[in-house]
XYZ file of C-alpha atoms in Angstrom:
610
model
C 16.001 102.462 15.706
C 18.924 100.817 17.455
C 16.916 98.226 19.045
C 15.431 97.919 15.357
C 19.397 97.464 14.556
C 20.045 95.217 17.595
C 17.181 92.563 16.123
C 18.164 93.104 12.033
C 21.488 91.475 13.716
C 20.334 88.954 15.279
C 17.507 87.620 12.344
C 19.317 88.073 9.323
C 22.519 87.121 7.181
C 24.084 89.670 6.433
C 22.750 92.258 9.538
C 21.493 95.753 8.981
C 22.473 97.868 5.816
C 21.263 101.269 4.878
C 17.617 99.160 4.432
C 17.002 98.937 7.904
C 16.507 103.456 8.020
C 14.457 102.092 5.095
C 12.737 99.913 6.258
C 11.947 100.935 9.926
C 11.702 104.272 9.979
C 8.541 105.441 8.479
C 7.011 103.200 10.140
C 7.627 104.946 13.149
C 7.155 108.668 11.624
C 3.814 107.322 10.707
C 2.909 105.697 13.863
C 4.329 108.948 15.493
C 1.790 111.241 13.150
C -0.962 108.794 14.632
C 0.458 110.290 17.968
C 0.721 113.615 17.528
C -2.645 113.742 15.729
C -4.815 112.300 18.509
C -2.854 112.751 21.890
C -4.083 115.956 24.566
C -2.343 115.988 27.502
C -0.884 113.231 27.806
C 1.049 113.210 24.981
C 4.146 112.181 26.753
C 2.697 108.834 28.492
C 1.710 107.692 24.315
C 4.965 107.999 23.573
C 6.331 105.678 26.425
C 3.804 103.351 25.765
C 4.217 103.288 22.419
C 7.971 103.019 22.490
C 7.992 100.098 25.118
C 5.400 98.047 22.782
C 7.392 98.413 20.032
C 10.097 97.448 22.702
C 8.447 94.577 23.380
C 7.649 93.065 19.532
C 11.410 93.681 19.098
C 12.255 91.767 22.384
C 9.564 88.813 21.204
C 10.666 88.967 17.487
C 14.841 87.990 19.056
C 13.372 85.356 21.121
C 11.440 83.326 18.729
C 14.147 83.532 16.003
C 17.168 81.972 18.828
C 14.781 78.567 18.816
C 12.200 78.133 15.576
C 14.471 80.569 13.648
C 12.103 82.347 12.168
C 9.662 85.701 12.549
C 7.801 86.097 15.093
C 4.142 86.422 13.753
C 0.556 87.898 15.746
C -0.646 84.000 15.852
C 2.510 83.283 18.061
C 1.874 86.202 20.427
C -1.835 84.865 21.338
C 0.542 81.552 22.434
C 2.238 83.612 24.735
C 0.442 81.814 27.583
C 2.660 79.002 27.589
C 6.096 80.846 27.947
C 4.840 81.171 31.575
C 4.612 77.252 31.555
C 8.145 76.500 30.235
C 9.990 79.843 31.731
C 13.183 77.999 32.100
C 13.325 76.902 28.434
C 12.853 80.225 27.523
C 14.754 82.185 29.794
C 17.536 79.952 28.680
C 17.852 81.539 24.743
C 17.967 84.656 26.739
C 20.996 86.295 25.952
C 22.312 89.481 28.434
C 22.510 92.321 25.776
C 19.022 91.743 24.379
C 18.164 93.356 28.151
C 19.622 96.433 26.880
C 16.526 97.448 24.775
C 14.660 98.562 27.586
C 17.460 100.775 29.351
C 15.726 104.175 27.670
C 12.753 103.253 28.561
C 13.175 102.704 32.363
C 15.401 105.911 32.790
C 12.794 107.837 30.694
C 10.496 106.334 32.954
C 12.814 107.948 36.142
C 14.041 111.053 34.518
C 10.503 112.449 32.611
C 8.271 111.665 35.956
C 10.373 113.079 38.844
C 8.571 116.496 39.368
C 11.618 118.844 38.393
C 10.587 117.791 35.074
C 7.020 118.586 35.127
C 7.705 121.565 33.008
C 9.322 119.507 30.167
C 6.131 117.388 30.038
C 3.667 120.186 30.056
C 5.905 121.739 27.130
C 6.298 118.447 25.424
C 2.289 117.735 25.946
C 1.156 121.771 24.862
C 3.484 122.103 22.116
C 1.111 123.217 18.837
C 1.436 121.008 15.948
C 1.365 121.739 12.285
C -1.388 119.330 10.335
C -0.839 120.138 7.442
C 2.554 119.136 8.217
C 1.503 116.249 9.437
C -0.641 115.078 7.286
C 2.012 115.654 4.498
C 4.208 112.915 6.587
C 2.006 111.012 7.380
C 0.958 110.040 3.963
C 4.318 110.162 2.446
C 5.236 107.045 5.963
C 2.612 105.065 4.880
C 3.184 105.691 1.432
C 6.990 104.187 2.096
C 5.714 101.263 3.769
C 3.059 100.304 1.462
C 6.352 100.761 -1.049
C 8.528 98.291 0.861
C 5.582 95.950 1.466
C 3.827 95.460 -1.563
C 6.610 94.768 -4.101
C 7.390 91.157 -1.596
C 4.003 90.135 -0.508
C 4.629 86.933 -3.073
C 7.898 85.646 -1.992
C 8.030 82.527 -0.328
C 10.488 83.154 2.380
C 9.578 84.805 5.445
C 12.530 85.101 6.251
C 13.433 87.362 3.342
C 10.217 88.778 3.396
C 10.487 90.487 7.018
C 14.293 91.668 5.616
C 12.552 93.318 2.482
C 9.462 94.926 3.855
C 11.265 95.565 7.458
C 10.068 94.170 10.761
C 7.501 95.813 11.746
C 5.909 96.544 8.356
C 6.026 92.875 7.627
C 4.066 92.080 11.669
C 1.726 94.524 9.783
C 1.270 92.850 7.027
C 0.382 89.238 7.975
C -2.408 90.679 9.705
C -3.940 91.959 6.613
C -3.029 89.299 4.762
C -4.648 86.755 6.571
C -7.145 88.666 7.870
C -7.986 89.272 3.977
C -9.660 85.688 3.178
C -8.659 82.230 4.266
C -6.738 79.872 2.071
C -8.400 77.925 -0.787
C -10.772 75.174 0.549
C -10.094 72.046 -1.661
C -13.587 70.762 -1.437
C -12.977 67.279 0.415
C -14.551 65.119 -3.074
C -11.358 65.747 -4.602
C -9.137 65.125 -1.341
C -8.914 61.073 -2.300
C -5.908 58.951 -1.015
C -5.583 57.998 -5.213
C -4.819 62.175 -5.275
C -2.397 61.944 -2.315
C -0.627 59.133 -3.113
C 0.084 60.497 -6.513
C 1.228 63.883 -5.586
C 3.571 62.132 -3.708
C 4.867 59.128 -5.773
C 3.071 56.103 -3.804
C 1.759 53.344 -6.084
C 0.314 50.977 -2.944
C 0.999 47.706 -3.397
C -1.739 45.039 -3.628
C 0.139 42.724 -1.334
C 2.164 44.616 0.326
C 5.114 42.926 2.360
C 5.262 42.639 6.402
C 1.297 42.769 6.108
C 0.033 41.092 9.499
C 2.793 39.226 10.697
C 2.396 41.230 14.320
C -1.184 40.513 13.699
C -2.593 40.638 17.106
C 0.612 41.923 18.568
C 0.910 44.838 21.042
C 1.180 48.593 19.550
C 3.980 50.346 21.806
C 5.193 53.387 20.602
C 7.752 55.593 23.045
C 8.474 59.212 21.701
C 11.526 60.479 22.830
C 12.154 64.244 24.082
C 14.420 65.975 22.217
C 15.983 63.512 20.559
C 18.164 63.951 17.720
C 20.012 60.741 15.544
C 23.203 62.140 15.501
C 23.150 60.984 19.118
C 23.262 57.354 18.251
C 26.561 55.780 18.169
C 28.268 59.322 19.396
C 30.869 58.831 21.685
C 32.949 61.098 23.647
C 35.776 60.186 25.392
C 35.689 56.825 24.830
C 31.812 57.053 26.740
C 28.975 56.172 24.422
C 26.131 58.533 25.378
C 23.375 56.505 24.184
C 24.657 52.689 24.719
C 21.026 51.891 25.488
C 19.798 53.025 22.286
C 22.848 51.967 20.689
C 22.684 48.334 21.174
C 18.607 48.864 20.307
C 19.565 49.709 16.731
C 21.981 46.854 16.668
C 18.923 44.338 17.345
C 16.220 46.011 15.207
C 15.440 48.355 12.207
C 16.858 51.896 11.936
C 15.617 54.778 9.584
C 18.775 56.992 9.364
C 16.813 59.599 7.074
C 13.991 59.984 9.709
C 12.772 64.221 9.700
C 10.541 65.647 12.681
C 7.482 67.582 11.070
C 6.000 69.480 14.122
C 5.179 73.509 14.368
C 4.669 75.478 17.349
C 3.364 72.805 19.407
C 6.389 71.533 18.957
C 5.981 67.987 21.280
C 2.409 67.495 21.093
C 2.656 68.226 17.494
C 4.310 64.919 16.741
C 1.901 63.211 19.214
C -0.515 64.873 16.392
C 1.443 63.659 12.989
C 1.883 60.619 14.364
C -1.386 59.408 15.382
C -3.447 61.589 12.291
C -1.039 60.583 9.879
C -1.397 65.027 9.046
C 0.621 67.955 9.263
C 0.259 69.899 11.613
C -1.667 73.402 10.745
C 0.072 76.761 9.292
C 0.496 78.800 12.149
C -1.093 77.547 15.208
C 0.148 74.639 17.218
C -2.829 71.766 16.443
C -3.496 71.587 19.854
C -5.324 74.924 19.386
C -6.574 75.124 16.135
C -7.905 71.162 15.234
C -8.732 69.361 18.475
C -12.734 70.192 18.013
C -12.111 68.322 14.904
C -13.846 64.440 14.945
C -9.992 63.473 13.738
C -9.300 60.347 11.877
C -6.649 58.648 14.325
C -4.836 55.407 15.160
C -6.295 55.313 18.272
C -9.875 55.231 16.532
C -8.693 52.848 14.232
C -7.103 50.057 16.371
C -10.086 50.512 18.592
C -12.183 49.761 15.311
C -10.060 46.382 15.207
C -10.328 45.839 18.314
C -7.644 47.358 21.083
C -7.682 48.859 23.933
C -5.728 52.275 23.873
C -4.147 54.577 26.410
C -0.874 57.917 26.289
C 1.406 58.313 29.142
C 2.693 61.739 30.105
C 3.581 62.734 33.044
C 3.162 66.976 32.414
C -0.385 67.977 33.494
C -3.095 67.004 30.615
C -4.002 70.910 30.545
C -0.886 72.047 28.969
C -0.488 72.545 25.300
C -4.487 71.848 25.210
C -4.008 67.754 25.392
C -7.034 67.783 27.325
C -8.763 68.841 24.136
C -6.564 66.909 22.147
C -6.540 63.751 23.893
C -10.481 63.261 22.926
C -10.143 64.281 19.676
C -7.210 61.434 19.194
C -10.358 59.257 20.463
C -7.671 57.982 22.901
C -9.844 55.723 25.588
C -7.510 56.745 27.972
C -4.738 59.357 29.640
C -2.077 58.815 32.160
C -0.988 62.885 33.062
C 0.423 64.098 36.123
C -2.250 63.196 38.580
C -1.108 59.384 38.011
C 2.766 60.176 37.944
C 2.422 62.257 40.971
C 5.682 65.480 41.133
C 8.128 63.367 43.439
C 11.772 63.142 41.229
C 11.318 66.767 39.500
C 13.355 67.490 36.430
C 11.632 69.678 33.063
C 8.182 70.335 33.802
C 6.958 66.677 35.468
C 8.018 63.236 37.379
C 11.346 62.601 36.016
C 11.691 59.668 33.315
C 12.582 57.427 35.918
C 8.717 57.151 37.239
C 6.987 57.606 34.363
C 8.552 53.912 32.595
C 8.622 52.835 36.291
C 4.620 52.956 36.639
C 3.722 52.945 32.597
C 5.154 49.897 32.791
C 3.240 48.243 35.933
C -0.031 49.187 34.052
C 0.903 48.269 30.456
C 1.671 45.184 32.091
C -1.412 45.379 33.581
C -3.701 46.136 30.055
C -1.886 43.022 28.475
C -3.514 40.899 30.376
C -6.963 41.498 28.867
C -7.348 39.051 25.944
C -7.883 42.441 23.974
C -3.879 43.964 22.572
C -3.608 47.126 23.606
C -2.368 50.397 21.820
C 0.248 52.615 24.118
C 1.863 55.989 23.336
C 4.089 56.565 26.084
C 6.187 59.960 25.968
C 9.210 60.888 28.048
C 10.406 64.552 28.730
C 13.248 64.454 31.081
C 15.665 65.455 28.233
C 13.350 69.185 27.362
C 15.357 72.140 26.406
C 17.253 73.281 28.622
C 18.041 70.404 29.151
C 18.514 71.058 33.155
C 19.335 67.685 34.283
C 20.579 67.448 38.221
C 24.192 66.275 38.630
C 23.468 63.389 40.942
C 21.886 62.282 37.321
C 24.767 62.499 35.509
C 25.885 59.301 34.195
C 29.427 60.547 31.524
C 32.169 62.642 32.492
C 32.245 65.544 29.718
C 35.178 67.230 28.913
C 35.640 70.556 30.650
C 35.048 72.706 27.804
C 31.409 71.000 27.395
C 30.193 71.603 30.834
C 27.852 74.396 31.718
C 27.245 74.866 27.497
C 23.509 74.066 25.973
C 25.615 70.890 24.291
C 27.042 70.009 27.460
C 23.646 70.296 29.036
C 22.158 68.486 26.072
C 24.927 65.610 25.968
C 24.396 65.231 30.035
C 20.130 64.497 29.615
C 19.798 62.424 26.426
C 22.483 60.241 28.386
C 20.189 59.910 31.477
C 17.004 59.850 29.189
C 18.923 57.094 27.742
C 19.979 55.437 31.095
C 16.541 55.265 32.376
C 15.331 54.924 28.923
C 17.695 51.173 29.371
C 15.948 50.196 32.258
C 12.373 50.031 30.509
C 13.560 47.937 27.697
C 14.711 45.620 30.798
C 11.507 44.946 31.622
C 9.517 45.343 28.775
C 11.756 41.859 28.207
C 11.294 40.489 31.348
C 7.622 40.695 32.046
C 7.221 39.187 28.620
C 6.273 42.649 26.962
C 8.753 43.185 24.225
C 7.968 39.693 22.579
C 4.794 40.597 22.348
C 4.522 44.214 21.081
C 5.495 46.018 17.647
C 7.849 49.285 19.854
C 8.444 51.936 17.710
C 11.271 54.992 19.025
C 11.630 58.076 17.311
C 12.346 61.298 18.320
C 10.121 64.652 18.437
C 11.708 67.243 17.582
C 15.252 69.089 17.541
C 17.098 69.564 20.603
C 19.811 72.183 19.611
C 18.673 74.886 17.891
C 20.988 76.085 14.739
C 19.771 79.351 15.446
C 20.474 79.287 19.558
C 23.931 78.160 19.125
C 26.651 80.232 19.961
C 29.702 80.195 18.169
C 32.184 77.755 20.048
C 28.989 75.307 20.481
C 28.369 75.833 16.866
C 32.565 74.351 16.838
C 32.148 71.275 19.814
C 29.256 69.990 16.890
C 31.963 70.632 14.399
C 34.678 68.050 16.504
C 32.290 65.683 17.761
C 30.104 65.167 13.938
C 33.270 66.074 11.762
C 31.075 67.903 9.811
C 29.198 71.726 10.522
C 25.764 71.690 12.124
C 23.623 72.104 9.681
C 19.317 71.652 9.036
C 19.424 68.111 7.877
C 21.404 67.269 11.156
C 19.028 69.426 13.322
C 15.963 68.436 12.179
C 16.985 64.227 11.960
C 15.611 61.758 13.664
C 15.574 58.587 14.550
C 12.723 55.802 14.007
C 14.077 52.454 15.105
C 11.085 49.402 15.081
C 10.643 46.194 17.012
C 8.218 43.922 15.349
C 8.867 39.955 16.744
C 9.791 37.745 14.063
C 9.846 40.378 11.270
C 11.984 42.855 11.902
C 16.278 42.163 12.218
C 19.492 44.438 12.710
C 19.185 47.048 9.581
C 20.265 50.628 8.495
C 17.326 51.802 6.460
C 18.339 54.625 4.680
C 15.127 55.796 3.535
C 13.491 59.527 3.469
C 10.945 59.300 6.030
C 8.633 61.559 8.758
C 6.960 61.454 11.634
C 3.900 61.387 9.364
C 5.160 57.686 8.456
C 4.444 55.739 11.330
C 0.763 55.017 11.930
C 0.397 53.277 8.125
C 4.272 51.301 8.943
C 3.070 50.095 12.131
C -1.091 49.288 10.678
C 0.917 47.478 7.745
C 2.539 45.286 10.642
C -0.015 45.018 12.628
C -2.304 43.653 9.136
C -4.383 46.929 9.487
C -6.447 47.902 6.618
C -5.449 51.989 6.037
C -7.475 52.376 2.609
C -10.305 53.415 4.511
C -8.792 56.150 6.613
C -6.995 59.573 4.203
C -3.735 59.674 5.436
C -0.753 61.878 3.856
C 1.886 59.066 5.344
C 3.010 56.360 3.688
C 4.596 52.803 4.614
C 7.919 52.516 4.685
C 8.775 49.866 4.842
C 6.633 48.387 1.054
C 7.932 52.945 -0.550
C 11.699 53.363 -1.548
C 10.729 57.631 -2.464
C 9.112 59.759 -0.340
C 8.881 63.948 -0.152
C 8.218 65.852 3.138
C 7.153 69.082 3.341
C 8.505 71.236 6.121
C 6.233 73.329 7.573
C 7.502 75.640 10.336
C 11.379 75.916 11.839
C 12.098 76.710 8.078
C 10.643 78.941 4.788
C 7.092 77.710 3.772
C 8.245 75.353 0.933
C 10.948 73.752 2.034
C 10.732 70.613 1.403
C 12.727 66.587 2.639
C 13.191 64.517 -1.041
C 14.839 61.001 -1.052
C 18.552 63.421 -1.200
C 18.231 66.180 -0.426
C 16.755 69.476 2.328
C 15.909 71.780 0.303
C 15.201 75.592 1.477
C 12.953 77.637 -0.745
C 13.905 81.415 -1.019
C 12.080 84.575 -2.299
C 10.792 81.438 -4.758
C 11.461 78.188 -5.401
C 13.888 79.211 -8.434
C 16.111 81.066 -5.270
C 16.656 77.801 -3.124
C 19.072 76.130 -1.425
C 19.241 72.081 -1.141
C 21.532 70.538 1.657
C 22.804 67.097 1.336
C 21.522 64.604 3.700
C 24.239 63.350 5.154
C 26.364 66.670 6.334
C 24.349 69.304 5.701
C 26.237 70.867 2.673
C 24.733 72.608 -0.162
C 25.012 70.987 -3.076
C 23.678 71.158 -6.912
C 23.840 67.506 -7.381
C 20.243 65.891 -7.354
C 18.262 68.643 -5.781
C 14.340 68.751 -5.694
C 12.485 69.468 -8.584
C 10.288 72.025 -9.298
C 7.371 69.401 -9.053
C 8.500 68.088 -5.878
C 8.013 71.621 -4.372
C 4.453 72.363 -6.133
C 3.832 68.505 -5.106
C 4.950 69.412 -1.464
C 2.573 72.953 -1.480
C -0.692 70.990 -2.970
C -0.048 68.484 -0.527
C -0.430 71.051 2.633
C -3.767 72.677 0.543
C -4.846 69.360 0.668
C -4.510 68.455 4.061
C -5.333 71.989 5.738
C -8.582 71.922 3.422
C -9.345 68.274 4.847
C -9.216 68.907 8.606
C -11.202 72.292 7.830
C -14.102 69.936 6.231
C -14.065 67.584 9.099
C -17.191 67.268 11.134
C -17.103 68.597 15.112
C -16.084 65.759 17.529
C -18.851 64.569 19.607
C -19.051 66.203 23.017
C -20.261 63.133 24.329
C -16.467 61.556 23.914
C -15.898 59.802 26.844
C -12.187 59.880 27.893
C -11.107 58.163 31.596
C -7.730 59.742 33.681
C -5.484 56.972 35.446
C -7.941 54.367 35.104
C -11.478 55.617 36.902
C -14.141 56.889 34.920
């Protein structure tokens, strides 16, 4: 019970209450009744195992919430193997007092299994059980569990659902809810671009502005690890945190109401969304759920129009199942750890310095061909928990910031920006800058609102001039350079990662009419609605003026201003926008599920070697 109270204290805004007892204890009773029914001589062992399993579940709930802001379910637990590959990132979320929930297991194991306590073990194992009483207690306990679950099934907000049901009841409910039947599949004939555009309020132009103005140019898309928009223009003690991005923004288009749309797969999900213009799946990472499908994608579309394609990432291609993702997306080549090596290791692979140096050489080589190319470059040095070696620091922070998550984040992004600056110089000196459309965007949030300590929130408040909130967390930059097209401008149109591909193909003069996509060209549309599928309750959306978070339903949801994350009752999201967003997600899910399986003969080469 103490363990459940700790979990409630961390996860739910109002902490534990009498409802904690009402919702959690009946589950314990039901499980213990099963042990009493079935266990024989090793009853005490079964109690110990049950205690350990429930403790591990509560611990997982704590750790998952600290980053993702929602209650973990069996879908995420199935991806536990990824934890071992991002150990430092995971361990940094750990508050030492979380480990206290394991103390009883250790103490009891030591005490109970010492020889002097043998008689106690035997007494517990042979103690007779009144099966009639046991039956009454079990039926009563299960009845209470169902009473807690049943009325709260319709809640859209998973955290509120778990709070009303109880954490353990919610975990069991999600299993049965998912196995009782798949979500309704919309027939392929109903999933048309016109239907999608109508839901989004998009009116395609017969003569879109900027169409083909960069025709024949290369396309380079740079995905910047954990880069949030508030970094742009930020100064600390007179020092620019991202001087090179600041300079870039002053020369190009900067979309400053642009949002991440990733799910459980974070960085790899960003790769999926940007290259397919479709939403991530409901539960799992796209790299685990969609890679068996023949996905319509930006690499395939550009290849069909005479482009060569390659993607660059210093991590191993096996991580987050990219070995399956890349053929599904249609990349001709990928360059991973086997190409970049592991020298100057930062985070999970070679540093951004190595990434940019070797990538620039390869891009210059690709540019010698008569064919234009599309390259996606994925930086990684600024990955959570932002553990940059001190010799790579390029700015001095106030003493109170050093050693904090916020301070480490600033140092990591300042280093990433330093290496980005050298890459930009290389692009310009090689001629690639003038011969390419280049798009820069952050992949996902770096500073999770759920994992910040109070003093770190105070630091951000001082830096931003307002409380750090939801819109600050999910807002990432999109910066576009297109030779002869773009000039310095800050654009406040709402957009998301799903809109990158439609915007790019318009500039390149390539038709997107025959490929289903859920994004829109940001240069030719003034209004947008973005379904936010992960990190927030189901049904949450971003509109042109607010970020809306559902309550139990639409009616008790909350709107936050895009500018400063404060709650507002003006220019709020409409119920129709909310319903349209849910429908868009359903159409996207249905579309992918009905795609043919990808060809087993798909060719993908590594490091340029057939």
